[in-house]
């Protein structure tokens, strides 16, 4: 990002910019040196991943598979080399015949591991990073890349005598014999080789949860995201064992503080058994990228709240916007804002999920109203303090709150929301930081508020089953999971207290919710899932989201129990979720 203009600069712009050309030319030369056979004597261990060749050295049968190369430039303050240039391959042009899907942990698994650390006596967290992870794996077949010689630093051109190999149109051809970033097969090949090597030291990857690893007997487990290890350990000698096992084959960077993982800053408080998750500077940098000025007046609502029509006897569906459509530039702007802040919402600030979902649902055909909603979201982010999500010690028992809002979206759609957290094994589990929040527009048109609540319960129960599997793979056995709803009719339909004569439209969701059974029924009331289904005004939104601690809910709740899979007749896997009947 240009410090003066706030605009994002790509590789070619950086190489032409007077203020940045020298430092990024050096970074690019170092990248080619790592990939090839060194440069200027600066690279101690080049990987010999690529070799510069002439056009006539490309086999005729592979010329249709020749792809392009591009550069990704980032600033990584936690790395030894702050300015990082990565030469990536255009994987969309490669026709690879084998499997390419790579098992990797997602954010949900990492958050559950954070909870496990603060909830386990004597446990601590550290991170490990394998340098040039993809570049160490031999490919089963070579891949070929073409790029312009003008995109290569002058130092590399001179040292490798590339002008002698350039084609008449100024192109340089490259053959890759080891894994590179962007190759569709590189991740899987690197992961398979890593798994083979770690198996020899007693580390096994879970067969049910991708990216979750444990040792055969040592009290250590970790999540793996590409080449980043988030390690929970009890006793430093076990962490040293993992580190030394990796150092047999890789160059490893260690951070014993464990303060940074998957883009999230972690503030560990082992004395209070807490960890605080944040992303400092993320919002400020993003607002500068979108050149959004601070609002004239403070904005405490991320989205326009629904107007309350007091005394109305009927609820009508939300009408679609009739505002003028945006052009392609405006459409791209909307999509960029949604993509940028979706990660922030999933990581630490769940108040963003509902407005981003509402805006993203219009991004295919955005209007002036969509742009106004986007500006309000940016005003809200500019006004509020940076969000901090806190996890504290618990019994690691899953609890879920489910909610739905009826006809709150255009085209007569309803919205489902869920709040998943890890708590104690109590009748009323105390709140904790969310490991997962769901803000989902229900695809089908609901015929009533009760059906919307049933659809929400079906979605939350489906997700809860997979989360229970993750927890049990981590070693945290689960009792029946409490699932809270605030709709007494939905509670009655699922628990068999109400037997409607005509409910064909609700049969699918009722059968799906047959995995739950009524127990401890109290009077109905709202739960923590409200903020993921309803766009409320500034008086009810969280202002200045900060470090918060557990709060007990009102005992006036309806509790459902999601029973263990061993007590059910079958277990079917669909994609990444599990459905029990």
Short mmCIF file of N, CA and C in Angstrom, two decimals, residues 130-294:
data_model
loop_
_atom_site.label_atom_id
_atom_site.label_comp_id
_atom_site.label_asym_id
_atom_site.label_seq_id
_atom_site.Cartn_x
_atom_site.Cartn_y
_atom_site.Cartn_z
N UNK A 130 7.27 -23.48 8.65
CA UNK A 130 8.23 -24.13 7.77
C UNK A 130 8.55 -23.19 6.62
N UNK A 131 9.79 -22.86 6.46
CA UNK A 131 10.21 -21.97 5.37
C UNK A 131 10.22 -22.74 4.06
N UNK A 132 9.70 -22.10 3.03
CA UNK A 132 9.72 -22.67 1.67
C UNK A 132 9.12 -24.08 1.64
N UNK A 133 7.99 -24.23 2.31
CA UNK A 133 7.37 -25.55 2.47
C UNK A 133 7.03 -26.18 1.13
N UNK A 134 6.38 -25.42 0.26
CA UNK A 134 5.98 -25.96 -1.04
C UNK A 134 7.18 -26.21 -1.95
N UNK A 135 8.28 -25.52 -1.70
CA UNK A 135 9.41 -25.56 -2.62
C UNK A 135 10.30 -26.77 -2.39
N UNK A 136 9.99 -27.58 -1.41
CA UNK A 136 10.85 -28.71 -1.08
C UNK A 136 10.33 -30.04 -1.64
N UNK A 137 9.17 -30.03 -2.25
CA UNK A 137 8.52 -31.29 -2.64
C UNK A 137 8.71 -31.57 -4.13
N UNK A 138 9.32 -32.70 -4.47
CA UNK A 138 9.48 -33.04 -5.90
C UNK A 138 8.12 -33.25 -6.57
N UNK A 139 7.98 -32.76 -7.78
CA UNK A 139 6.75 -32.95 -8.55
C UNK A 139 6.79 -34.28 -9.29
N UNK A 140 5.62 -34.84 -9.54
CA UNK A 140 5.54 -36.08 -10.29
C UNK A 140 5.77 -35.85 -11.77
N UNK A 141 5.56 -34.62 -12.23
CA UNK A 141 5.87 -34.24 -13.60
C UNK A 141 6.29 -32.78 -13.59
N UNK A 142 7.18 -32.33 -14.48
CA UNK A 142 7.57 -30.92 -14.50
C UNK A 142 6.45 -30.04 -15.05
N UNK A 143 6.46 -28.78 -14.64
CA UNK A 143 5.50 -27.81 -15.16
C UNK A 143 6.28 -26.66 -15.80
N UNK A 144 5.65 -26.02 -16.81
CA UNK A 144 6.35 -25.01 -17.60
C UNK A 144 5.64 -23.67 -17.49
N UNK A 145 6.45 -22.62 -17.38
CA UNK A 145 5.95 -21.25 -17.14
C UNK A 145 6.58 -20.32 -18.16
N UNK A 146 5.80 -19.35 -18.60
CA UNK A 146 6.30 -18.32 -19.51
C UNK A 146 6.05 -16.95 -18.88
N UNK A 147 7.04 -16.06 -18.97
CA UNK A 147 6.87 -14.71 -18.45
C UNK A 147 7.74 -13.74 -19.23
N UNK A 148 7.43 -12.46 -19.14
CA UNK A 148 8.18 -11.42 -19.84
C UNK A 148 9.49 -11.14 -19.11
N UNK A 149 10.54 -10.96 -19.88
CA UNK A 149 11.84 -10.68 -19.29
C UNK A 149 11.84 -9.33 -18.56
N UNK A 150 10.93 -8.44 -18.96
CA UNK A 150 10.85 -7.13 -18.31
C UNK A 150 10.34 -7.21 -16.88
N UNK A 151 9.73 -8.34 -16.50
CA UNK A 151 9.25 -8.52 -15.13
C UNK A 151 10.29 -9.13 -14.21
N UNK A 152 11.46 -9.43 -14.74
CA UNK A 152 12.52 -10.07 -13.96
C UNK A 152 13.54 -9.02 -13.55
N UNK A 153 14.00 -9.00 -12.30
CA UNK A 153 15.00 -7.99 -11.86
C UNK A 153 16.28 -8.09 -12.68
N UNK A 154 16.91 -6.94 -12.88
CA UNK A 154 18.13 -6.88 -13.69
C UNK A 154 19.23 -7.76 -13.12
N UNK A 155 19.31 -7.86 -11.80
CA UNK A 155 20.35 -8.69 -11.18
C UNK A 155 20.21 -10.15 -11.59
N UNK A 156 18.99 -10.65 -11.68
CA UNK A 156 18.76 -12.03 -12.11
C UNK A 156 19.06 -12.20 -13.59
N UNK A 157 18.69 -11.21 -14.40
CA UNK A 157 18.94 -11.28 -15.85
C UNK A 157 20.43 -11.41 -16.13
N UNK A 158 21.24 -10.61 -15.39
CA UNK A 158 22.69 -10.66 -15.63
C UNK A 158 23.29 -11.97 -15.12
N UNK A 159 22.91 -12.39 -13.91
CA UNK A 159 23.56 -13.55 -13.30
C UNK A 159 23.22 -14.84 -14.04
N UNK A 160 22.00 -14.95 -14.58
CA UNK A 160 21.60 -16.17 -15.28
C UNK A 160 21.64 -16.01 -16.80
N UNK A 161 22.13 -14.87 -17.29
CA UNK A 161 22.30 -14.62 -18.73
C UNK A 161 21.01 -14.91 -19.50
N UNK A 162 19.94 -14.28 -19.04
CA UNK A 162 18.61 -14.58 -19.58
C UNK A 162 18.39 -13.96 -20.96
N UNK A 163 19.12 -12.92 -21.30
CA UNK A 163 18.91 -12.34 -22.62
C UNK A 163 19.30 -13.32 -23.73
N UNK A 164 20.20 -14.24 -23.43
CA UNK A 164 20.59 -15.24 -24.42
C UNK A 164 19.50 -16.29 -24.60
N UNK A 165 18.58 -16.44 -23.60
CA UNK A 165 17.54 -17.46 -23.64
C UNK A 165 16.17 -16.90 -24.00
N UNK A 166 16.08 -15.58 -24.11
CA UNK A 166 14.78 -14.96 -24.38
C UNK A 166 14.33 -15.26 -25.81
N UNK A 167 13.04 -15.45 -25.99
CA UNK A 167 12.46 -15.67 -27.31
C UNK A 167 12.34 -14.32 -28.03
N UNK A 168 12.06 -14.32 -29.33
CA UNK A 168 11.97 -13.05 -30.06
C UNK A 168 10.93 -12.09 -29.50
N UNK A 169 9.88 -12.59 -28.87
CA UNK A 169 8.86 -11.70 -28.31
C UNK A 169 9.18 -11.27 -26.88
N UNK A 170 10.39 -11.56 -26.42
CA UNK A 170 10.81 -11.12 -25.09
C UNK A 170 10.33 -11.99 -23.95
N UNK A 171 10.03 -13.26 -24.22
CA UNK A 171 9.55 -14.17 -23.18
C UNK A 171 10.66 -15.07 -22.68
N UNK A 172 10.59 -15.40 -21.41
CA UNK A 172 11.50 -16.34 -20.78
C UNK A 172 10.69 -17.56 -20.35
N UNK A 173 11.21 -18.75 -20.61
CA UNK A 173 10.54 -19.98 -20.22
C UNK A 173 11.24 -20.58 -19.00
N UNK A 174 10.42 -21.15 -18.13
CA UNK A 174 10.91 -21.70 -16.87
C UNK A 174 10.33 -23.09 -16.69
N UNK A 175 11.13 -24.03 -16.23
CA UNK A 175 10.65 -25.36 -15.89
C UNK A 175 10.73 -25.52 -14.37
N UNK A 176 9.64 -25.97 -13.78
CA UNK A 176 9.58 -26.20 -12.33
C UNK A 176 9.56 -27.70 -12.07
N UNK A 177 10.48 -28.17 -11.25
CA UNK A 177 10.58 -29.60 -10.93
C UNK A 177 10.19 -29.89 -9.49
N UNK A 178 9.96 -28.85 -8.70
CA UNK A 178 9.50 -29.01 -7.32
C UNK A 178 8.27 -28.13 -7.11
N UNK A 179 7.62 -28.31 -5.98
CA UNK A 179 6.39 -27.58 -5.70
C UNK A 179 6.59 -26.08 -5.68
N UNK A 180 5.59 -25.35 -6.18
CA UNK A 180 5.59 -23.89 -6.17
C UNK A 180 4.21 -23.40 -5.76
N UNK A 181 4.16 -22.19 -5.26
CA UNK A 181 2.88 -21.59 -4.91
C UNK A 181 2.05 -21.39 -6.16
N UNK A 182 0.83 -21.86 -6.12
CA UNK A 182 -0.08 -21.72 -7.25
C UNK A 182 -0.29 -23.02 -8.01
N UNK A 183 0.66 -23.95 -7.93
CA UNK A 183 0.47 -25.23 -8.61
C UNK A 183 -0.64 -26.00 -7.90
N UNK A 184 -1.62 -26.50 -8.62
CA UNK A 184 -2.76 -27.15 -7.96
C UNK A 184 -2.36 -28.39 -7.18
N UNK A 185 -1.31 -29.08 -7.59
CA UNK A 185 -0.91 -30.32 -6.92
C UNK A 185 0.12 -30.09 -5.83
N UNK A 186 0.66 -28.88 -5.70
CA UNK A 186 1.79 -28.63 -4.80
C UNK A 186 1.40 -28.84 -3.34
N UNK A 187 0.22 -28.35 -2.95
CA UNK A 187 -0.19 -28.46 -1.56
C UNK A 187 -0.36 -29.90 -1.12
N UNK A 188 -1.01 -30.72 -1.95
CA UNK A 188 -1.24 -32.11 -1.60
C UNK A 188 0.06 -32.89 -1.53
N UNK A 189 0.95 -32.67 -2.50
CA UNK A 189 2.23 -33.38 -2.50
C UNK A 189 3.07 -33.02 -1.28
N UNK A 190 3.09 -31.73 -0.93
CA UNK A 190 3.85 -31.30 0.25
C UNK A 190 3.26 -31.87 1.52
N UNK A 191 1.92 -31.89 1.59
CA UNK A 191 1.27 -32.42 2.78
C UNK A 191 1.49 -33.91 2.93
N UNK A 192 1.43 -34.65 1.82
CA UNK A 192 1.66 -36.10 1.88
C UNK A 192 3.08 -36.41 2.32
N UNK A 193 4.04 -35.64 1.83
CA UNK A 193 5.43 -35.87 2.23
C UNK A 193 5.63 -35.53 3.71
N UNK A 194 5.02 -34.43 4.15
CA UNK A 194 5.11 -34.06 5.57
C UNK A 194 4.49 -35.14 6.45
N UNK A 195 3.33 -35.65 6.04
CA UNK A 195 2.66 -36.68 6.83
C UNK A 195 3.51 -37.94 6.93
N UNK A 196 4.12 -38.32 5.84
CA UNK A 196 4.99 -39.50 5.86
C UNK A 196 6.15 -39.31 6.82
N UNK A 197 6.74 -38.12 6.82
CA UNK A 197 7.88 -37.86 7.69
C UNK A 197 7.47 -37.78 9.15
N UNK A 198 6.34 -37.11 9.43
CA UNK A 198 5.91 -36.98 10.83
C UNK A 198 5.39 -38.29 11.39
N UNK A 199 4.82 -39.14 10.55
CA UNK A 199 4.37 -40.44 11.04
C UNK A 199 5.52 -41.24 11.63
N UNK A 200 6.70 -41.06 11.08
CA UNK A 200 7.86 -41.76 11.60
C UNK A 200 8.26 -41.31 13.00
N UNK A 201 7.78 -40.13 13.40
CA UNK A 201 8.07 -39.60 14.74
C UNK A 201 6.87 -39.73 15.68
N UNK A 202 5.81 -40.41 15.23
CA UNK A 202 4.67 -40.66 16.11
C UNK A 202 3.54 -39.67 16.00
N UNK A 203 3.54 -38.77 15.00
CA UNK A 203 2.48 -37.78 14.84
C UNK A 203 1.51 -38.26 13.76
N UNK A 204 0.20 -38.19 14.05
CA UNK A 204 -0.81 -38.65 13.12
C UNK A 204 -1.85 -37.56 12.88
N UNK A 205 -2.28 -37.47 11.63
CA UNK A 205 -3.36 -36.54 11.30
C UNK A 205 -4.70 -37.23 11.49
N UNK A 206 -5.66 -36.49 12.05
CA UNK A 206 -6.99 -37.04 12.27
C UNK A 206 -7.61 -37.46 10.94
N UNK A 207 -8.28 -38.62 10.95
CA UNK A 207 -8.96 -39.09 9.75
C UNK A 207 -10.31 -38.41 9.56
N UNK A 208 -10.83 -37.75 10.60
CA UNK A 208 -12.13 -37.10 10.53
C UNK A 208 -12.03 -35.59 10.41
N UNK A 209 -10.97 -35.00 10.95
CA UNK A 209 -10.83 -33.54 10.98
C UNK A 209 -9.56 -33.15 10.24
N UNK A 210 -9.64 -32.64 9.02
CA UNK A 210 -8.44 -32.25 8.27
C UNK A 210 -7.64 -31.18 9.02
N UNK A 211 -6.32 -31.35 9.03
CA UNK A 211 -5.44 -30.35 9.62
C UNK A 211 -5.27 -30.46 11.12
N UNK A 212 -5.87 -31.44 11.78
CA UNK A 212 -5.71 -31.63 13.23
C UNK A 212 -4.80 -32.83 13.46
N UNK A 213 -3.71 -32.60 14.19
CA UNK A 213 -2.69 -33.63 14.40
C UNK A 213 -2.52 -33.88 15.89
N UNK A 214 -2.17 -35.15 16.22
CA UNK A 214 -1.85 -35.53 17.60
C UNK A 214 -0.68 -36.51 17.58
N UNK A 215 -0.01 -36.61 18.73
CA UNK A 215 1.04 -37.61 18.88
C UNK A 215 0.45 -38.87 19.48
N UNK A 216 1.13 -40.00 19.25
CA UNK A 216 0.63 -41.28 19.73
C UNK A 216 0.47 -41.30 21.25
N UNK A 217 1.42 -40.66 21.97
CA UNK A 217 1.32 -40.70 23.44
C UNK A 217 1.71 -39.38 24.11
N UNK A 218 2.40 -38.51 23.41
CA UNK A 218 2.81 -37.25 24.02
C UNK A 218 1.61 -36.30 24.16
N UNK A 219 1.58 -35.47 25.23
CA UNK A 219 0.48 -34.50 25.40
C UNK A 219 0.67 -33.27 24.52
N UNK A 220 0.54 -33.46 23.23
CA UNK A 220 0.75 -32.38 22.27
C UNK A 220 -0.17 -32.60 21.08
N UNK A 221 -0.76 -31.54 20.58
CA UNK A 221 -1.54 -31.59 19.36
C UNK A 221 -1.44 -30.23 18.68
N UNK A 222 -1.68 -30.21 17.38
CA UNK A 222 -1.52 -28.96 16.65
C UNK A 222 -2.44 -28.94 15.44
N UNK A 223 -2.71 -27.72 14.99
CA UNK A 223 -3.42 -27.51 13.74
C UNK A 223 -2.42 -27.05 12.69
N UNK A 224 -2.62 -27.47 11.47
CA UNK A 224 -1.73 -27.13 10.37
C UNK A 224 -2.51 -26.40 9.29
N UNK A 225 -2.14 -25.15 9.03
CA UNK A 225 -2.73 -24.34 7.96
C UNK A 225 -1.61 -24.02 6.98
N UNK A 226 -1.59 -24.72 5.86
CA UNK A 226 -0.53 -24.63 4.84
C UNK A 226 0.81 -25.02 5.50
N UNK A 227 1.63 -24.03 5.90
CA UNK A 227 2.92 -24.34 6.52
C UNK A 227 3.03 -23.74 7.93
N UNK A 228 1.89 -23.34 8.51
CA UNK A 228 1.88 -22.73 9.84
C UNK A 228 1.30 -23.70 10.86
N UNK A 229 2.06 -23.98 11.91
CA UNK A 229 1.65 -24.90 12.97
C UNK A 229 1.21 -24.09 14.19
N UNK A 230 -0.01 -24.35 14.69
CA UNK A 230 -0.46 -23.82 15.96
C UNK A 230 -0.46 -24.96 16.96
N UNK A 231 0.45 -24.91 17.94
CA UNK A 231 0.77 -26.07 18.77
C UNK A 231 0.30 -25.87 20.21
N UNK A 232 -0.49 -26.80 20.69
CA UNK A 232 -0.85 -26.89 22.10
C UNK A 232 0.03 -27.98 22.73
N UNK A 233 0.71 -27.64 23.82
CA UNK A 233 1.60 -28.62 24.44
C UNK A 233 1.55 -28.48 25.96
N UNK A 234 1.83 -29.57 26.64
CA UNK A 234 1.97 -29.59 28.10
C UNK A 234 3.37 -30.10 28.40
N UNK A 235 4.27 -29.18 28.68
CA UNK A 235 5.67 -29.53 28.88
C UNK A 235 6.50 -29.18 27.67
N UNK A 236 7.53 -28.34 27.87
CA UNK A 236 8.33 -27.85 26.74
C UNK A 236 9.08 -28.97 26.04
N UNK A 237 9.40 -30.04 26.76
CA UNK A 237 10.16 -31.11 26.12
C UNK A 237 9.38 -31.73 24.96
N UNK A 238 8.07 -31.72 25.05
CA UNK A 238 7.26 -32.28 23.96
C UNK A 238 7.20 -31.33 22.76
N UNK A 239 7.18 -30.02 23.04
CA UNK A 239 7.24 -29.05 21.95
C UNK A 239 8.59 -29.12 21.25
N UNK A 240 9.67 -29.31 22.03
CA UNK A 240 10.99 -29.46 21.43
C UNK A 240 11.07 -30.71 20.56
N UNK A 241 10.37 -31.76 20.97
CA UNK A 241 10.37 -32.97 20.16
C UNK A 241 9.75 -32.72 18.79
N UNK A 242 8.63 -32.00 18.74
CA UNK A 242 8.02 -31.67 17.45
C UNK A 242 8.95 -30.80 16.62
N UNK A 243 9.55 -29.81 17.26
CA UNK A 243 10.45 -28.90 16.55
C UNK A 243 11.64 -29.67 15.96
N UNK A 244 12.23 -30.53 16.75
CA UNK A 244 13.38 -31.30 16.26
C UNK A 244 12.97 -32.30 15.19
N UNK A 245 11.77 -32.85 15.29
CA UNK A 245 11.29 -33.77 14.26
C UNK A 245 11.16 -33.07 12.92
N UNK A 246 10.68 -31.83 12.94
CA UNK A 246 10.54 -31.07 11.69
C UNK A 246 11.89 -30.63 11.15
N UNK A 247 12.82 -30.32 12.05
CA UNK A 247 14.12 -29.80 11.62
C UNK A 247 14.99 -30.88 10.96
N UNK A 248 14.57 -32.13 11.02
CA UNK A 248 15.29 -33.16 10.27
C UNK A 248 15.21 -32.91 8.77
N UNK A 249 14.11 -32.32 8.33
CA UNK A 249 13.88 -32.18 6.88
C UNK A 249 13.57 -30.75 6.44
N UNK A 250 13.28 -29.84 7.39
CA UNK A 250 12.85 -28.50 7.00
C UNK A 250 13.59 -27.45 7.82
N UNK A 251 13.58 -26.23 7.29
CA UNK A 251 14.03 -25.08 8.05
C UNK A 251 12.82 -24.51 8.78
N UNK A 252 12.89 -24.44 10.11
CA UNK A 252 11.74 -24.12 10.93
C UNK A 252 11.99 -22.83 11.71
N UNK A 253 10.98 -21.95 11.73
CA UNK A 253 11.00 -20.74 12.55
C UNK A 253 10.04 -20.94 13.71
N UNK A 254 10.49 -20.61 14.92
CA UNK A 254 9.72 -20.88 16.13
C UNK A 254 9.34 -19.58 16.81
N UNK A 255 8.10 -19.50 17.29
CA UNK A 255 7.64 -18.39 18.12
C UNK A 255 7.02 -18.98 19.38
N UNK A 256 7.78 -18.94 20.48
CA UNK A 256 7.32 -19.55 21.72
C UNK A 256 6.22 -18.74 22.39
N UNK A 257 6.06 -17.47 22.02
CA UNK A 257 4.98 -16.66 22.61
C UNK A 257 3.62 -17.03 22.02
N UNK A 258 3.60 -17.52 20.77
CA UNK A 258 2.34 -17.88 20.13
C UNK A 258 1.40 -16.70 19.96
N UNK A 259 1.95 -15.53 19.70
CA UNK A 259 1.13 -14.31 19.66
C UNK A 259 0.48 -14.06 18.30
N UNK A 260 0.88 -14.79 17.26
CA UNK A 260 0.32 -14.56 15.92
C UNK A 260 0.07 -15.91 15.26
N UNK A 261 -1.16 -16.08 14.77
CA UNK A 261 -1.49 -17.31 14.06
C UNK A 261 -2.66 -17.04 13.13
N UNK A 262 -2.55 -17.51 11.90
CA UNK A 262 -3.54 -17.36 10.81
C UNK A 262 -4.07 -15.92 10.71
N UNK A 263 -3.20 -14.95 10.88
CA UNK A 263 -3.59 -13.55 10.74
C UNK A 263 -4.23 -12.94 11.96
N UNK A 264 -4.33 -13.68 13.06
CA UNK A 264 -4.97 -13.20 14.29
C UNK A 264 -3.90 -12.99 15.35
N UNK A 265 -4.00 -11.88 16.08
CA UNK A 265 -3.12 -11.61 17.20
C UNK A 265 -3.71 -12.24 18.46
N UNK A 266 -2.89 -13.01 19.18
CA UNK A 266 -3.34 -13.73 20.37
C UNK A 266 -2.62 -13.17 21.59
N UNK A 267 -3.38 -12.68 22.55
CA UNK A 267 -2.84 -12.17 23.81
C UNK A 267 -3.16 -13.20 24.90
N UNK A 268 -2.17 -14.02 25.23
CA UNK A 268 -2.37 -15.11 26.18
C UNK A 268 -2.23 -14.64 27.62
N UNK A 269 -3.20 -14.95 28.44
CA UNK A 269 -3.16 -14.66 29.88
C UNK A 269 -3.34 -16.00 30.60
N UNK A 270 -2.21 -16.70 30.78
CA UNK A 270 -2.29 -18.04 31.37
C UNK A 270 -2.69 -18.00 32.83
N UNK A 271 -2.39 -16.90 33.54
CA UNK A 271 -2.75 -16.82 34.96
C UNK A 271 -4.27 -16.79 35.14
N UNK A 272 -4.97 -16.07 34.26
CA UNK A 272 -6.43 -16.00 34.32
C UNK A 272 -7.11 -17.00 33.42
N UNK A 273 -6.32 -17.84 32.77
CA UNK A 273 -6.86 -18.85 31.85
C UNK A 273 -7.73 -18.19 30.77
N UNK A 274 -7.17 -17.17 30.11
CA UNK A 274 -7.88 -16.46 29.06
C UNK A 274 -6.95 -16.21 27.88
N UNK A 275 -7.56 -16.02 26.72
CA UNK A 275 -6.83 -15.57 25.54
C UNK A 275 -7.71 -14.56 24.82
N UNK A 276 -7.10 -13.47 24.37
CA UNK A 276 -7.81 -12.38 23.71
C UNK A 276 -7.39 -12.34 22.25
N UNK A 277 -8.36 -12.45 21.35
CA UNK A 277 -8.11 -12.45 19.91
C UNK A 277 -8.43 -11.07 19.34
N UNK A 278 -7.53 -10.57 18.52
CA UNK A 278 -7.74 -9.26 17.90
C UNK A 278 -6.98 -9.20 16.58
N UNK A 279 -7.28 -8.16 15.82
CA UNK A 279 -6.57 -7.91 14.56
C UNK A 279 -6.22 -6.42 14.50
N UNK A 280 -5.26 -5.99 15.32
CA UNK A 280 -4.94 -4.56 15.41
C UNK A 280 -4.47 -3.98 14.07
N UNK A 281 -5.01 -2.83 13.74
CA UNK A 281 -4.63 -2.13 12.52
C UNK A 281 -5.32 -2.61 11.26
N UNK A 282 -6.08 -3.71 11.34
CA UNK A 282 -6.71 -4.27 10.14
C UNK A 282 -7.75 -3.31 9.57
N UNK A 283 -8.61 -2.78 10.45
CA UNK A 283 -9.67 -1.88 9.98
C UNK A 283 -9.09 -0.58 9.44
N UNK A 284 -8.12 -0.02 10.16
CA UNK A 284 -7.51 1.25 9.74
C UNK A 284 -6.86 1.11 8.37
N UNK A 285 -6.16 0.01 8.15
CA UNK A 285 -5.50 -0.21 6.87
C UNK A 285 -6.53 -0.42 5.76
N UNK A 286 -7.61 -1.15 6.07
CA UNK A 286 -8.63 -1.41 5.06
C UNK A 286 -9.37 -0.13 4.68
N UNK A 287 -9.69 0.70 5.66
CA UNK A 287 -10.37 1.97 5.37
C UNK A 287 -9.51 2.87 4.50
N UNK A 288 -8.21 2.83 4.75
CA UNK A 288 -7.30 3.62 3.91
C UNK A 288 -7.24 3.06 2.50
N UNK A 289 -7.30 1.74 2.39
CA UNK A 289 -7.30 1.10 1.07
C UNK A 289 -8.52 1.52 0.27
N UNK A 290 -9.69 1.59 0.92
CA UNK A 290 -10.92 1.98 0.23
C UNK A 290 -11.11 3.49 0.19
N UNK A 291 -10.13 4.23 0.75
CA UNK A 291 -10.15 5.70 0.75
C UNK A 291 -11.47 6.22 1.32
N UNK A 292 -11.83 5.65 2.47
CA UNK A 292 -13.08 6.03 3.12
C UNK A 292 -12.77 7.03 4.24
N UNK A 293 -13.31 8.25 4.17
CA UNK A 293 -13.01 9.26 5.20
C UNK A 293 -13.80 8.98 6.48
N UNK A 294 -13.35 9.49 7.62
CA UNK A 294 -14.10 9.34 8.88
C UNK A 294 -15.47 10.00 8.75
#
